Structure formats: C-alpha cells, structure tokens
Amino acid sequence: ADEGQRAVFHVRQESVLLRLVEAMHFIDEQHGRATVGVRLILRVTEGPQVLVRDVRFEGAAYFSDTRLEEVLGMHAPRYLGLSSSWFQFEQLDPGLQRVRDLYRGSGFLNVEVFLADLRFSQRKDEVVIVVAVRERERFRVNEVRFEGNSVIDTAELAEDPFLAPGDFYDAALRDRDRKRISDLYGSRA
C-alpha cells in the first residue's frame, strides 16, 4: 500500500468483529528513516455475551451429563436458582480435552470426544453446545509387573493392590497404587 493509503478488512469470529483500519508504510521515528512495514490498528466491536442454554452429550453413557458438563467447564441453567455459564469459545478445546482425559482415565483409551455443533439463538445471545462422544470399548488391566525392585520383593509390592489384573483400568486407582508403593519404599529409607 502507498503511504497514507488505508485498507479495511473485516474478520468475524463468533461474536467479535475485528476491523483492520490502517495498513501503510510508516517512518521509523527512532532511526529517522522510512521503513517498509504495516501498522495495524484493530477496533474491536463486541457482540452480546452468550449464555450456555444447554449442553448435550450425544453417545455418552458411562458418565452423567452433569459430570461431563462439570469437566467441560460449561453448563446449562440449573434448578434452584443457579444460572448457566457464559460461553467462552477459547475454553472449548481445553474442556473437550479434559472430557477425553476423564474417559481415558477410566479405561476408555480409544474414546473420541469432539464438538458436533454450536447452535446459536437468533439473537446470538444463547448457545446450545452439542458434544459427540464415542466411548468404544473399556480396557481391563492385563497384568501388573514390577521391574527393577531390589529393596522390596515383588510379592510384598503386589500385596493389597488397588488395581489388579482383570479390573477395568482406572488412573485414580493406578495413582493410589503408585503412592502406596512409594510410601512403602519411604518407610524403608
């Protein structure tokens, strides 16, 4: 663009309108010379705040919708006067990852969790979030093996496990076993 010439671009993402209102050559005032570059000035025109009207989990059977909403970090209106949460687009991906982690931690290692739809109201002030869940098979523990232990023998390490062969994999129980074994080693120090 020639000096002084302006270009205006519109970028729309959800309820925020960004306008690039100036793009031109400018003078590097610090060094007193013309510099080829672009000066960006963004004017933000915010749309309405968007309330979560409903969150639907299609295909989810193992966990309750209430539990999944809690993990997602966005929830629909509740009874007893509790309100719905504000919709925050940038929180969707981290929330969906937390839902995946919850499932994987409960043995659904091949789970698929993804955003199926965002249904905005006509006024764009409310949204229904639709999350698709493909739980697939739940894995069981095949075997528990101890390697590298020389201070405490395997039979003692394997006593009273929280997670044993045949059990459904559960990350919380795995962590309890790790702590139990760590405490056992700590008591021998």
Short mmCIF file of N, CA and C in Angstrom, two decimals:
data_model
loop_
_atom_site.label_atom_id
_atom_site.label_comp_id
_atom_site.label_asym_id
_atom_site.label_seq_id
_atom_site.Cartn_x
_atom_site.Cartn_y
_atom_site.Cartn_z
N ALA A 1 0.85 -1.18 0.00
CA ALA A 1 0.00 0.00 0.00
C ALA A 1 0.89 1.24 0.00
N ASP A 2 0.45 2.28 -0.71
CA ASP A 2 1.20 3.53 -0.71
C ASP A 2 1.00 4.23 0.62
N GLU A 3 1.96 5.14 0.95
CA GLU A 3 1.87 5.86 2.21
C GLU A 3 0.55 6.60 2.28
N GLY A 4 -0.12 6.48 3.40
CA GLY A 4 -1.39 7.17 3.58
C GLY A 4 -2.59 6.39 3.08
N GLN A 5 -2.36 5.38 2.29
CA GLN A 5 -3.47 4.59 1.78
C GLN A 5 -3.96 3.64 2.86
N ARG A 6 -5.25 3.47 2.97
CA ARG A 6 -5.82 2.60 4.01
C ARG A 6 -6.54 1.42 3.37
N ALA A 7 -6.47 0.33 4.06
CA ALA A 7 -7.21 -0.86 3.64
C ALA A 7 -8.03 -1.30 4.84
N VAL A 8 -9.27 -1.61 4.64
CA VAL A 8 -10.14 -2.05 5.73
C VAL A 8 -10.55 -3.48 5.47
N PHE A 9 -10.34 -4.34 6.44
CA PHE A 9 -10.70 -5.75 6.34
C PHE A 9 -11.61 -6.08 7.51
N HIS A 10 -12.51 -6.98 7.29
CA HIS A 10 -13.41 -7.43 8.36
C HIS A 10 -13.14 -8.91 8.61
N VAL A 11 -12.99 -9.26 9.86
CA VAL A 11 -12.82 -10.66 10.25
C VAL A 11 -13.85 -10.94 11.32
N ARG A 12 -14.69 -11.94 11.10
CA ARG A 12 -15.72 -12.25 12.08
C ARG A 12 -15.44 -13.62 12.67
N GLN A 13 -15.36 -13.67 13.99
CA GLN A 13 -15.22 -14.94 14.70
C GLN A 13 -16.20 -14.91 15.85
N GLU A 14 -17.20 -15.77 15.78
CA GLU A 14 -18.27 -15.82 16.76
C GLU A 14 -18.87 -14.42 16.91
N SER A 15 -18.81 -13.84 18.10
CA SER A 15 -19.49 -12.58 18.32
C SER A 15 -18.56 -11.37 18.35
N VAL A 16 -17.34 -11.52 17.87
CA VAL A 16 -16.39 -10.41 17.89
C VAL A 16 -16.06 -10.01 16.46
N LEU A 17 -16.15 -8.72 16.18
CA LEU A 17 -15.81 -8.19 14.86
C LEU A 17 -14.52 -7.41 15.00
N LEU A 18 -13.50 -7.82 14.25
CA LEU A 18 -12.22 -7.11 14.27
C LEU A 18 -12.10 -6.36 12.95
N ARG A 19 -11.71 -5.09 13.04
CA ARG A 19 -11.52 -4.32 11.82
C ARG A 19 -10.08 -3.84 11.75
N LEU A 20 -9.45 -4.15 10.66
CA LEU A 20 -8.13 -3.61 10.39
C LEU A 20 -8.38 -2.29 9.70
N VAL A 21 -8.03 -1.18 10.36
CA VAL A 21 -8.41 0.11 9.82
C VAL A 21 -7.25 0.90 9.22
N GLU A 22 -6.03 0.43 9.40
CA GLU A 22 -4.93 1.16 8.80
C GLU A 22 -3.80 0.20 8.45
N ALA A 23 -3.38 0.24 7.21
CA ALA A 23 -2.23 -0.55 6.79
C ALA A 23 -1.45 0.32 5.82
N MET A 24 -0.23 0.67 6.16
CA MET A 24 0.53 1.57 5.30
C MET A 24 2.01 1.51 5.64
N HIS A 25 2.82 2.12 4.78
CA HIS A 25 4.23 2.31 5.10
C HIS A 25 4.30 3.32 6.24
N PHE A 26 5.29 3.20 7.07
CA PHE A 26 5.42 4.20 8.13
C PHE A 26 6.89 4.56 8.29
N ILE A 27 7.15 5.65 8.98
CA ILE A 27 8.52 6.11 9.19
C ILE A 27 8.99 5.63 10.54
N ASP A 28 10.14 5.02 10.57
CA ASP A 28 10.76 4.55 11.81
C ASP A 28 11.30 5.80 12.51
N GLU A 29 10.51 6.32 13.45
CA GLU A 29 10.86 7.58 14.11
C GLU A 29 12.14 7.46 14.93
N GLN A 30 12.43 6.33 15.46
CA GLN A 30 13.62 6.16 16.29
C GLN A 30 14.89 6.33 15.46
N HIS A 31 14.88 5.83 14.22
CA HIS A 31 16.09 5.89 13.38
C HIS A 31 15.97 6.91 12.24
N GLY A 32 14.84 7.60 12.13
CA GLY A 32 14.66 8.65 11.14
C GLY A 32 14.72 8.20 9.70
N ARG A 33 14.28 6.99 9.43
CA ARG A 33 14.31 6.52 8.04
C ARG A 33 12.98 5.83 7.73
N ALA A 34 12.69 5.81 6.45
CA ALA A 34 11.46 5.14 6.01
C ALA A 34 11.65 3.64 6.17
N THR A 35 10.66 2.98 6.66
CA THR A 35 10.73 1.55 6.88
C THR A 35 9.50 0.92 6.24
N VAL A 36 9.73 -0.14 5.50
CA VAL A 36 8.60 -0.85 4.92
C VAL A 36 8.00 -1.70 6.03
N GLY A 37 6.74 -1.54 6.24
CA GLY A 37 6.08 -2.30 7.29
C GLY A 37 4.60 -2.02 7.27
N VAL A 38 3.95 -2.56 8.21
CA VAL A 38 2.50 -2.39 8.31
C VAL A 38 2.18 -1.97 9.72
N ARG A 39 1.37 -0.97 9.85
CA ARG A 39 0.85 -0.58 11.16
C ARG A 39 -0.58 -1.12 11.23
N LEU A 40 -0.82 -1.90 12.23
CA LEU A 40 -2.14 -2.48 12.41
C LEU A 40 -2.84 -1.80 13.57
N ILE A 41 -4.03 -1.35 13.33
CA ILE A 41 -4.88 -0.82 14.39
C ILE A 41 -6.16 -1.64 14.34
N LEU A 42 -6.45 -2.32 15.40
CA LEU A 42 -7.64 -3.16 15.44
C LEU A 42 -8.69 -2.49 16.31
N ARG A 43 -9.87 -2.34 15.77
CA ARG A 43 -11.01 -1.88 16.56
C ARG A 43 -11.89 -3.09 16.80
N VAL A 44 -12.20 -3.33 18.04
CA VAL A 44 -12.99 -4.50 18.41
C VAL A 44 -14.41 -4.05 18.71
N THR A 45 -15.35 -4.65 18.02
CA THR A 45 -16.76 -4.42 18.30
C THR A 45 -17.30 -5.73 18.85
N GLU A 46 -17.55 -5.74 20.14
CA GLU A 46 -18.00 -6.98 20.77
C GLU A 46 -19.49 -7.17 20.55
N GLY A 47 -19.85 -8.41 20.33
CA GLY A 47 -21.26 -8.77 20.24
C GLY A 47 -21.79 -9.03 21.63
N PRO A 48 -22.97 -9.59 21.71
CA PRO A 48 -23.56 -9.84 23.04
C PRO A 48 -22.81 -10.96 23.76
N GLN A 49 -22.82 -10.91 25.09
CA GLN A 49 -22.32 -12.05 25.83
C GLN A 49 -23.29 -13.19 25.59
N VAL A 50 -22.75 -14.38 25.47
CA VAL A 50 -23.57 -15.53 25.10
C VAL A 50 -23.68 -16.48 26.29
N LEU A 51 -24.91 -16.79 26.68
CA LEU A 51 -25.17 -17.74 27.75
C LEU A 51 -25.29 -19.14 27.19
N VAL A 52 -24.82 -20.11 27.94
CA VAL A 52 -24.99 -21.51 27.56
C VAL A 52 -26.41 -21.91 27.92
N ARG A 53 -27.23 -22.16 26.91
CA ARG A 53 -28.63 -22.55 27.13
C ARG A 53 -28.72 -24.03 27.48
N ASP A 54 -27.89 -24.85 26.81
CA ASP A 54 -27.92 -26.29 27.05
C ASP A 54 -26.60 -26.89 26.58
N VAL A 55 -26.21 -27.99 27.21
CA VAL A 55 -25.06 -28.77 26.75
C VAL A 55 -25.56 -30.19 26.58
N ARG A 56 -25.38 -30.72 25.39
CA ARG A 56 -25.85 -32.08 25.09
C ARG A 56 -24.66 -32.96 24.74
N PHE A 57 -24.63 -34.12 25.36
CA PHE A 57 -23.57 -35.09 25.07
C PHE A 57 -24.21 -36.27 24.36
N GLU A 58 -23.98 -36.35 23.07
CA GLU A 58 -24.55 -37.43 22.26
C GLU A 58 -23.62 -38.63 22.29
N GLY A 59 -24.15 -39.78 22.69
CA GLY A 59 -23.37 -41.01 22.71
C GLY A 59 -22.71 -41.30 24.05
N ALA A 60 -22.85 -40.40 25.00
CA ALA A 60 -22.23 -40.60 26.32
C ALA A 60 -23.16 -41.44 27.19
N ALA A 61 -22.64 -42.54 27.72
CA ALA A 61 -23.45 -43.41 28.58
C ALA A 61 -22.81 -43.63 29.94
N TYR A 62 -21.50 -43.68 30.00
CA TYR A 62 -20.81 -44.06 31.23
C TYR A 62 -20.90 -42.97 32.30
N PHE A 63 -20.66 -41.71 31.92
CA PHE A 63 -20.71 -40.60 32.86
C PHE A 63 -22.01 -39.83 32.67
N SER A 64 -22.49 -39.22 33.75
CA SER A 64 -23.71 -38.41 33.66
C SER A 64 -23.41 -37.11 32.92
N ASP A 65 -24.43 -36.53 32.32
CA ASP A 65 -24.27 -35.24 31.65
C ASP A 65 -23.79 -34.18 32.63
N THR A 66 -24.27 -34.24 33.86
CA THR A 66 -23.85 -33.27 34.88
C THR A 66 -22.36 -33.35 35.13
N ARG A 67 -21.83 -34.57 35.24
CA ARG A 67 -20.39 -34.75 35.46
C ARG A 67 -19.60 -34.27 34.25
N LEU A 68 -20.08 -34.58 33.05
CA LEU A 68 -19.38 -34.17 31.84
C LEU A 68 -19.40 -32.65 31.68
N GLU A 69 -20.51 -32.00 32.02
CA GLU A 69 -20.58 -30.54 31.96
C GLU A 69 -19.59 -29.91 32.93
N GLU A 70 -19.49 -30.50 34.12
CA GLU A 70 -18.55 -30.01 35.13
C GLU A 70 -17.12 -30.08 34.60
N VAL A 71 -16.77 -31.18 33.97
CA VAL A 71 -15.42 -31.36 33.44
C VAL A 71 -15.19 -30.45 32.23
N LEU A 72 -16.22 -30.30 31.39
CA LEU A 72 -16.13 -29.42 30.22
C LEU A 72 -15.90 -27.98 30.66
N GLY A 73 -16.49 -27.61 31.79
CA GLY A 73 -16.33 -26.25 32.29
C GLY A 73 -17.40 -25.30 31.82
N MET A 74 -18.43 -25.81 31.18
CA MET A 74 -19.57 -25.00 30.74
C MET A 74 -20.82 -25.79 31.06
N HIS A 75 -21.83 -25.10 31.56
CA HIS A 75 -23.03 -25.82 31.92
C HIS A 75 -24.28 -25.03 31.59
N ALA A 76 -25.36 -25.77 31.46
CA ALA A 76 -26.67 -25.21 31.17
C ALA A 76 -27.28 -24.68 32.46
N PRO A 77 -28.41 -23.95 32.35
CA PRO A 77 -29.08 -23.46 33.56
C PRO A 77 -29.44 -24.60 34.49
N ARG A 78 -29.34 -24.35 35.76
CA ARG A 78 -29.67 -25.34 36.78
C ARG A 78 -30.92 -24.89 37.52
N TYR A 79 -31.50 -25.83 38.17
CA TYR A 79 -32.64 -25.52 39.02
C TYR A 79 -32.13 -24.91 40.31
N LEU A 80 -33.01 -24.50 41.17
CA LEU A 80 -32.69 -23.91 42.46
C LEU A 80 -31.95 -22.59 42.31
N GLY A 81 -32.21 -21.88 41.21
CA GLY A 81 -31.68 -20.54 41.06
C GLY A 81 -30.26 -20.44 40.54
N LEU A 82 -29.58 -21.55 40.30
CA LEU A 82 -28.23 -21.46 39.76
C LEU A 82 -28.30 -21.14 38.28
N SER A 83 -27.46 -20.22 37.85
CA SER A 83 -27.52 -19.78 36.46
C SER A 83 -26.59 -20.59 35.56
N SER A 84 -26.76 -20.39 34.26
CA SER A 84 -25.88 -21.06 33.31
C SER A 84 -24.56 -20.31 33.24
N SER A 85 -23.59 -20.91 32.58
CA SER A 85 -22.29 -20.26 32.44
C SER A 85 -22.26 -19.44 31.16
N TRP A 86 -21.30 -18.53 31.09
CA TRP A 86 -21.06 -17.77 29.88
C TRP A 86 -20.30 -18.64 28.90
N PHE A 87 -20.64 -18.54 27.65
CA PHE A 87 -19.96 -19.28 26.60
C PHE A 87 -18.62 -18.61 26.32
N GLN A 88 -17.55 -19.39 26.34
CA GLN A 88 -16.21 -18.89 26.03
C GLN A 88 -15.61 -19.83 25.00
N PHE A 89 -15.60 -19.39 23.75
CA PHE A 89 -15.15 -20.23 22.65
C PHE A 89 -13.75 -20.79 22.88
N GLU A 90 -12.86 -19.95 23.42
CA GLU A 90 -11.47 -20.39 23.60
C GLU A 90 -11.33 -21.45 24.69
N GLN A 91 -12.38 -21.68 25.47
CA GLN A 91 -12.34 -22.72 26.51
C GLN A 91 -12.87 -24.06 26.02
N LEU A 92 -13.40 -24.11 24.80
CA LEU A 92 -13.96 -25.36 24.29
C LEU A 92 -12.90 -26.45 24.11
N ASP A 93 -11.82 -26.16 23.41
CA ASP A 93 -10.80 -27.20 23.17
C ASP A 93 -10.20 -27.74 24.47
N PRO A 94 -9.79 -26.87 25.40
CA PRO A 94 -9.28 -27.42 26.67
C PRO A 94 -10.35 -28.23 27.42
N GLY A 95 -11.60 -27.78 27.35
CA GLY A 95 -12.69 -28.52 28.01
C GLY A 95 -12.92 -29.88 27.39
N LEU A 96 -12.90 -29.94 26.06
CA LEU A 96 -13.06 -31.23 25.38
C LEU A 96 -11.90 -32.16 25.70
N GLN A 97 -10.69 -31.61 25.84
CA GLN A 97 -9.54 -32.44 26.21
C GLN A 97 -9.71 -33.00 27.62
N ARG A 98 -10.25 -32.18 28.54
CA ARG A 98 -10.49 -32.67 29.90
C ARG A 98 -11.52 -33.81 29.90
N VAL A 99 -12.53 -33.73 29.04
CA VAL A 99 -13.52 -34.81 28.93
C VAL A 99 -12.85 -36.07 28.39
N ARG A 100 -12.00 -35.93 27.37
CA ARG A 100 -11.24 -37.09 26.85
C ARG A 100 -10.40 -37.72 27.95
N ASP A 101 -9.70 -36.88 28.71
CA ASP A 101 -8.84 -37.38 29.78
C ASP A 101 -9.65 -38.11 30.85
N LEU A 102 -10.82 -37.61 31.16
CA LEU A 102 -11.70 -38.28 32.13
C LEU A 102 -12.04 -39.69 31.66
N TYR A 103 -12.44 -39.81 30.40
CA TYR A 103 -12.76 -41.12 29.84
C TYR A 103 -11.54 -42.04 29.81
N ARG A 104 -10.42 -41.52 29.33
CA ARG A 104 -9.22 -42.35 29.23
C ARG A 104 -8.75 -42.80 30.61
N GLY A 105 -8.91 -41.94 31.60
CA GLY A 105 -8.54 -42.30 32.96
C GLY A 105 -9.44 -43.37 33.55
N SER A 106 -10.56 -43.64 32.90
CA SER A 106 -11.49 -44.68 33.35
C SER A 106 -11.47 -45.90 32.44
N GLY A 107 -10.45 -46.00 31.60
CA GLY A 107 -10.28 -47.20 30.79
C GLY A 107 -10.78 -47.11 29.36
N PHE A 108 -11.39 -45.99 28.98
CA PHE A 108 -11.86 -45.82 27.60
C PHE A 108 -10.72 -45.20 26.78
N LEU A 109 -9.71 -46.00 26.50
CA LEU A 109 -8.48 -45.48 25.91
C LEU A 109 -8.65 -45.02 24.47
N ASN A 110 -9.64 -45.51 23.77
CA ASN A 110 -9.87 -45.12 22.37
C ASN A 110 -11.07 -44.19 22.20
N VAL A 111 -11.45 -43.52 23.27
CA VAL A 111 -12.61 -42.62 23.21
C VAL A 111 -12.38 -41.50 22.20
N GLU A 112 -13.44 -41.07 21.58
CA GLU A 112 -13.42 -39.88 20.72
C GLU A 112 -14.42 -38.89 21.31
N VAL A 113 -13.97 -37.67 21.52
CA VAL A 113 -14.82 -36.60 22.03
C VAL A 113 -14.57 -35.40 21.13
N PHE A 114 -15.64 -34.86 20.54
CA PHE A 114 -15.46 -33.71 19.67
C PHE A 114 -16.72 -32.85 19.64
N LEU A 115 -16.52 -31.59 19.28
CA LEU A 115 -17.63 -30.65 19.16
C LEU A 115 -18.42 -31.00 17.92
N ALA A 116 -19.70 -31.35 18.11
CA ALA A 116 -20.55 -31.72 16.98
C ALA A 116 -21.27 -30.50 16.41
N ASP A 117 -21.65 -29.56 17.29
CA ASP A 117 -22.42 -28.42 16.81
C ASP A 117 -22.47 -27.32 17.87
N LEU A 118 -22.56 -26.09 17.40
CA LEU A 118 -22.89 -24.93 18.23
C LEU A 118 -24.14 -24.33 17.63
N ARG A 119 -25.21 -24.33 18.39
CA ARG A 119 -26.49 -23.81 17.89
C ARG A 119 -26.81 -22.50 18.60
N PHE A 120 -26.58 -21.39 17.91
CA PHE A 120 -26.82 -20.07 18.49
C PHE A 120 -28.28 -19.67 18.30
N SER A 121 -28.80 -18.94 19.28
CA SER A 121 -30.15 -18.40 19.16
C SER A 121 -30.16 -17.35 18.05
N GLN A 122 -31.34 -16.96 17.64
CA GLN A 122 -31.46 -15.98 16.56
C GLN A 122 -30.79 -14.66 16.94
N ARG A 123 -30.88 -14.28 18.21
CA ARG A 123 -30.26 -13.03 18.68
C ARG A 123 -28.78 -13.21 19.01
N LYS A 124 -28.26 -14.43 18.91
CA LYS A 124 -26.86 -14.75 19.18
C LYS A 124 -26.47 -14.50 20.64
N ASP A 125 -27.46 -14.57 21.54
CA ASP A 125 -27.15 -14.34 22.96
C ASP A 125 -27.23 -15.62 23.79
N GLU A 126 -27.58 -16.74 23.15
CA GLU A 126 -27.62 -18.04 23.81
C GLU A 126 -27.09 -19.09 22.83
N VAL A 127 -26.52 -20.16 23.41
CA VAL A 127 -25.98 -21.23 22.57
C VAL A 127 -26.29 -22.58 23.19
N VAL A 128 -26.53 -23.55 22.34
CA VAL A 128 -26.62 -24.95 22.74
C VAL A 128 -25.34 -25.61 22.22
N ILE A 129 -24.59 -26.22 23.12
CA ILE A 129 -23.35 -26.89 22.77
C ILE A 129 -23.65 -28.38 22.63
N VAL A 130 -23.30 -28.97 21.48
CA VAL A 130 -23.52 -30.39 21.26
C VAL A 130 -22.15 -31.06 21.12
N VAL A 131 -21.89 -31.99 22.05
CA VAL A 131 -20.62 -32.71 22.07
C VAL A 131 -20.89 -34.17 21.73
N ALA A 132 -20.17 -34.68 20.76
CA ALA A 132 -20.30 -36.10 20.39
C ALA A 132 -19.26 -36.91 21.15
N VAL A 133 -19.70 -38.04 21.70
CA VAL A 133 -18.81 -38.93 22.44
C VAL A 133 -18.95 -40.33 21.85
N ARG A 134 -17.83 -40.91 21.48
CA ARG A 134 -17.78 -42.30 21.04
C ARG A 134 -16.95 -43.04 22.08
N GLU A 135 -17.63 -43.68 23.03
CA GLU A 135 -16.93 -44.29 24.16
C GLU A 135 -16.07 -45.48 23.75
N ARG A 136 -16.57 -46.31 22.88
CA ARG A 136 -15.89 -47.54 22.45
C ARG A 136 -15.64 -48.47 23.62
N GLU A 137 -14.73 -49.44 23.45
CA GLU A 137 -14.53 -50.46 24.48
C GLU A 137 -13.78 -49.89 25.69
N ARG A 138 -14.07 -50.49 26.84
CA ARG A 138 -13.38 -50.12 28.08
C ARG A 138 -12.33 -51.19 28.38
N PHE A 139 -11.11 -50.77 28.58
CA PHE A 139 -10.00 -51.71 28.75
C PHE A 139 -9.86 -52.17 30.19
N ARG A 140 -9.39 -53.42 30.31
CA ARG A 140 -9.08 -54.01 31.62
C ARG A 140 -7.57 -54.16 31.76
N VAL A 141 -7.13 -54.26 32.98
CA VAL A 141 -5.71 -54.48 33.27
C VAL A 141 -5.39 -55.93 32.93
N ASN A 142 -4.39 -56.15 32.12
CA ASN A 142 -3.98 -57.49 31.73
C ASN A 142 -3.02 -58.07 32.77
N GLU A 143 -2.01 -57.28 33.13
CA GLU A 143 -1.06 -57.74 34.13
C GLU A 143 -0.43 -56.55 34.82
N VAL A 144 0.07 -56.78 36.02
CA VAL A 144 0.83 -55.78 36.76
C VAL A 144 2.21 -56.39 36.98
N ARG A 145 3.22 -55.66 36.56
CA ARG A 145 4.59 -56.16 36.62
C ARG A 145 5.46 -55.18 37.39
N PHE A 146 6.37 -55.67 38.16
CA PHE A 146 7.32 -54.83 38.89
C PHE A 146 8.71 -55.15 38.34
N GLU A 147 9.43 -54.11 37.96
CA GLU A 147 10.77 -54.29 37.42
C GLU A 147 11.74 -53.37 38.14
N GLY A 148 12.93 -53.86 38.37
CA GLY A 148 13.98 -53.05 38.96
C GLY A 148 13.94 -52.96 40.48
N ASN A 149 13.01 -53.70 41.09
CA ASN A 149 12.93 -53.66 42.54
C ASN A 149 13.94 -54.63 43.16
N SER A 150 14.82 -54.09 44.00
CA SER A 150 15.78 -54.95 44.68
C SER A 150 15.67 -54.81 46.19
N VAL A 151 15.11 -53.72 46.67
CA VAL A 151 14.98 -53.48 48.11
C VAL A 151 13.77 -54.23 48.67
N ILE A 152 12.67 -54.21 47.94
CA ILE A 152 11.44 -54.86 48.38
C ILE A 152 11.07 -55.90 47.33
N ASP A 153 10.76 -57.12 47.77
CA ASP A 153 10.48 -58.16 46.77
C ASP A 153 9.09 -57.98 46.16
N THR A 154 8.90 -58.57 45.01
CA THR A 154 7.69 -58.42 44.20
C THR A 154 6.44 -58.83 44.96
N ALA A 155 6.49 -59.90 45.70
CA ALA A 155 5.29 -60.37 46.43
C ALA A 155 4.81 -59.31 47.40
N GLU A 156 5.72 -58.62 48.08
CA GLU A 156 5.32 -57.58 49.03
C GLU A 156 4.77 -56.35 48.29
N LEU A 157 5.38 -56.00 47.17
CA LEU A 157 4.88 -54.87 46.38
C LEU A 157 3.48 -55.13 45.84
N ALA A 158 3.19 -56.39 45.56
CA ALA A 158 1.90 -56.77 44.96
C ALA A 158 0.79 -56.99 45.99
N GLU A 159 1.10 -56.88 47.29
CA GLU A 159 0.07 -57.09 48.33
C GLU A 159 -0.95 -55.96 48.31
N ASP A 160 -2.23 -56.33 48.45
CA ASP A 160 -3.34 -55.38 48.58
C ASP A 160 -3.34 -54.28 47.52
N PRO A 161 -3.32 -54.64 46.25
CA PRO A 161 -3.32 -53.59 45.22
C PRO A 161 -4.71 -52.95 45.09
N PHE A 162 -4.72 -51.71 44.67
CA PHE A 162 -5.98 -51.05 44.34
C PHE A 162 -6.42 -51.44 42.94
N LEU A 163 -5.46 -51.73 42.08
CA LEU A 163 -5.71 -52.08 40.69
C LEU A 163 -5.04 -53.42 40.41
N ALA A 164 -5.82 -54.40 39.98
CA ALA A 164 -5.29 -55.75 39.78
C ALA A 164 -5.69 -56.27 38.40
N PRO A 165 -5.01 -57.31 37.93
CA PRO A 165 -5.39 -57.91 36.64
C PRO A 165 -6.87 -58.27 36.64
N GLY A 166 -7.51 -57.94 35.53
CA GLY A 166 -8.94 -58.19 35.38
C GLY A 166 -9.80 -56.98 35.70
N ASP A 167 -9.27 -56.04 36.47
CA ASP A 167 -10.02 -54.82 36.80
C ASP A 167 -10.05 -53.90 35.58
N PHE A 168 -11.10 -53.08 35.49
CA PHE A 168 -11.09 -52.02 34.49
C PHE A 168 -9.98 -51.04 34.85
N TYR A 169 -9.26 -50.59 33.83
CA TYR A 169 -8.20 -49.62 34.06
C TYR A 169 -8.81 -48.36 34.67
N ASP A 170 -8.15 -47.83 35.69
CA ASP A 170 -8.61 -46.62 36.36
C ASP A 170 -7.38 -45.84 36.80
N ALA A 171 -7.18 -44.66 36.23
CA ALA A 171 -5.99 -43.86 36.52
C ALA A 171 -5.92 -43.46 37.99
N ALA A 172 -7.05 -43.19 38.61
CA ALA A 172 -7.05 -42.81 40.03
C ALA A 172 -6.55 -43.96 40.90
N LEU A 173 -6.99 -45.19 40.58
CA LEU A 173 -6.50 -46.35 41.34
C LEU A 173 -5.03 -46.62 41.06
N ARG A 174 -4.62 -46.41 39.82
CA ARG A 174 -3.20 -46.54 39.47
C ARG A 174 -2.36 -45.58 40.31
N ASP A 175 -2.84 -44.35 40.45
CA ASP A 175 -2.11 -43.36 41.24
C ASP A 175 -2.07 -43.74 42.72
N ARG A 176 -3.15 -44.34 43.21
CA ARG A 176 -3.16 -44.80 44.61
C ARG A 176 -2.14 -45.92 44.81
N ASP A 177 -2.03 -46.81 43.82
CA ASP A 177 -1.01 -47.87 43.90
C ASP A 177 0.39 -47.28 43.87
N ARG A 178 0.62 -46.30 43.03
CA ARG A 178 1.94 -45.65 42.98
C ARG A 178 2.28 -45.05 44.35
N LYS A 179 1.30 -44.37 44.95
CA LYS A 179 1.53 -43.76 46.26
C LYS A 179 1.78 -44.83 47.32
N ARG A 180 1.00 -45.90 47.27
CA ARG A 180 1.17 -47.00 48.24
C ARG A 180 2.58 -47.56 48.15
N ILE A 181 3.06 -47.78 46.93
CA ILE A 181 4.40 -48.35 46.73
C ILE A 181 5.47 -47.32 47.13
N SER A 182 5.26 -46.07 46.79
CA SER A 182 6.20 -45.03 47.18
C SER A 182 6.29 -44.92 48.70
N ASP A 183 5.14 -44.98 49.37
CA ASP A 183 5.13 -44.93 50.84
C ASP A 183 5.84 -46.14 51.43
N LEU A 184 5.67 -47.29 50.78
CA LEU A 184 6.34 -48.49 51.24
C LEU A 184 7.86 -48.34 51.17
N TYR A 185 8.33 -47.80 50.04
CA TYR A 185 9.76 -47.56 49.91
C TYR A 185 10.21 -46.47 50.90
N GLY A 186 9.37 -45.45 51.10
CA GLY A 186 9.71 -44.38 52.04
C GLY A 186 9.85 -44.89 53.47
N SER A 187 9.06 -45.88 53.82
CA SER A 187 9.12 -46.44 55.18
C SER A 187 10.39 -47.27 55.40
N ARG A 188 11.03 -47.66 54.30
CA ARG A 188 12.24 -48.49 54.39
C ARG A 188 13.52 -47.63 54.34
N ALA A 189 13.37 -46.36 54.12
CA ALA A 189 14.56 -45.50 53.94
C ALA A 189 15.33 -45.34 55.24
#
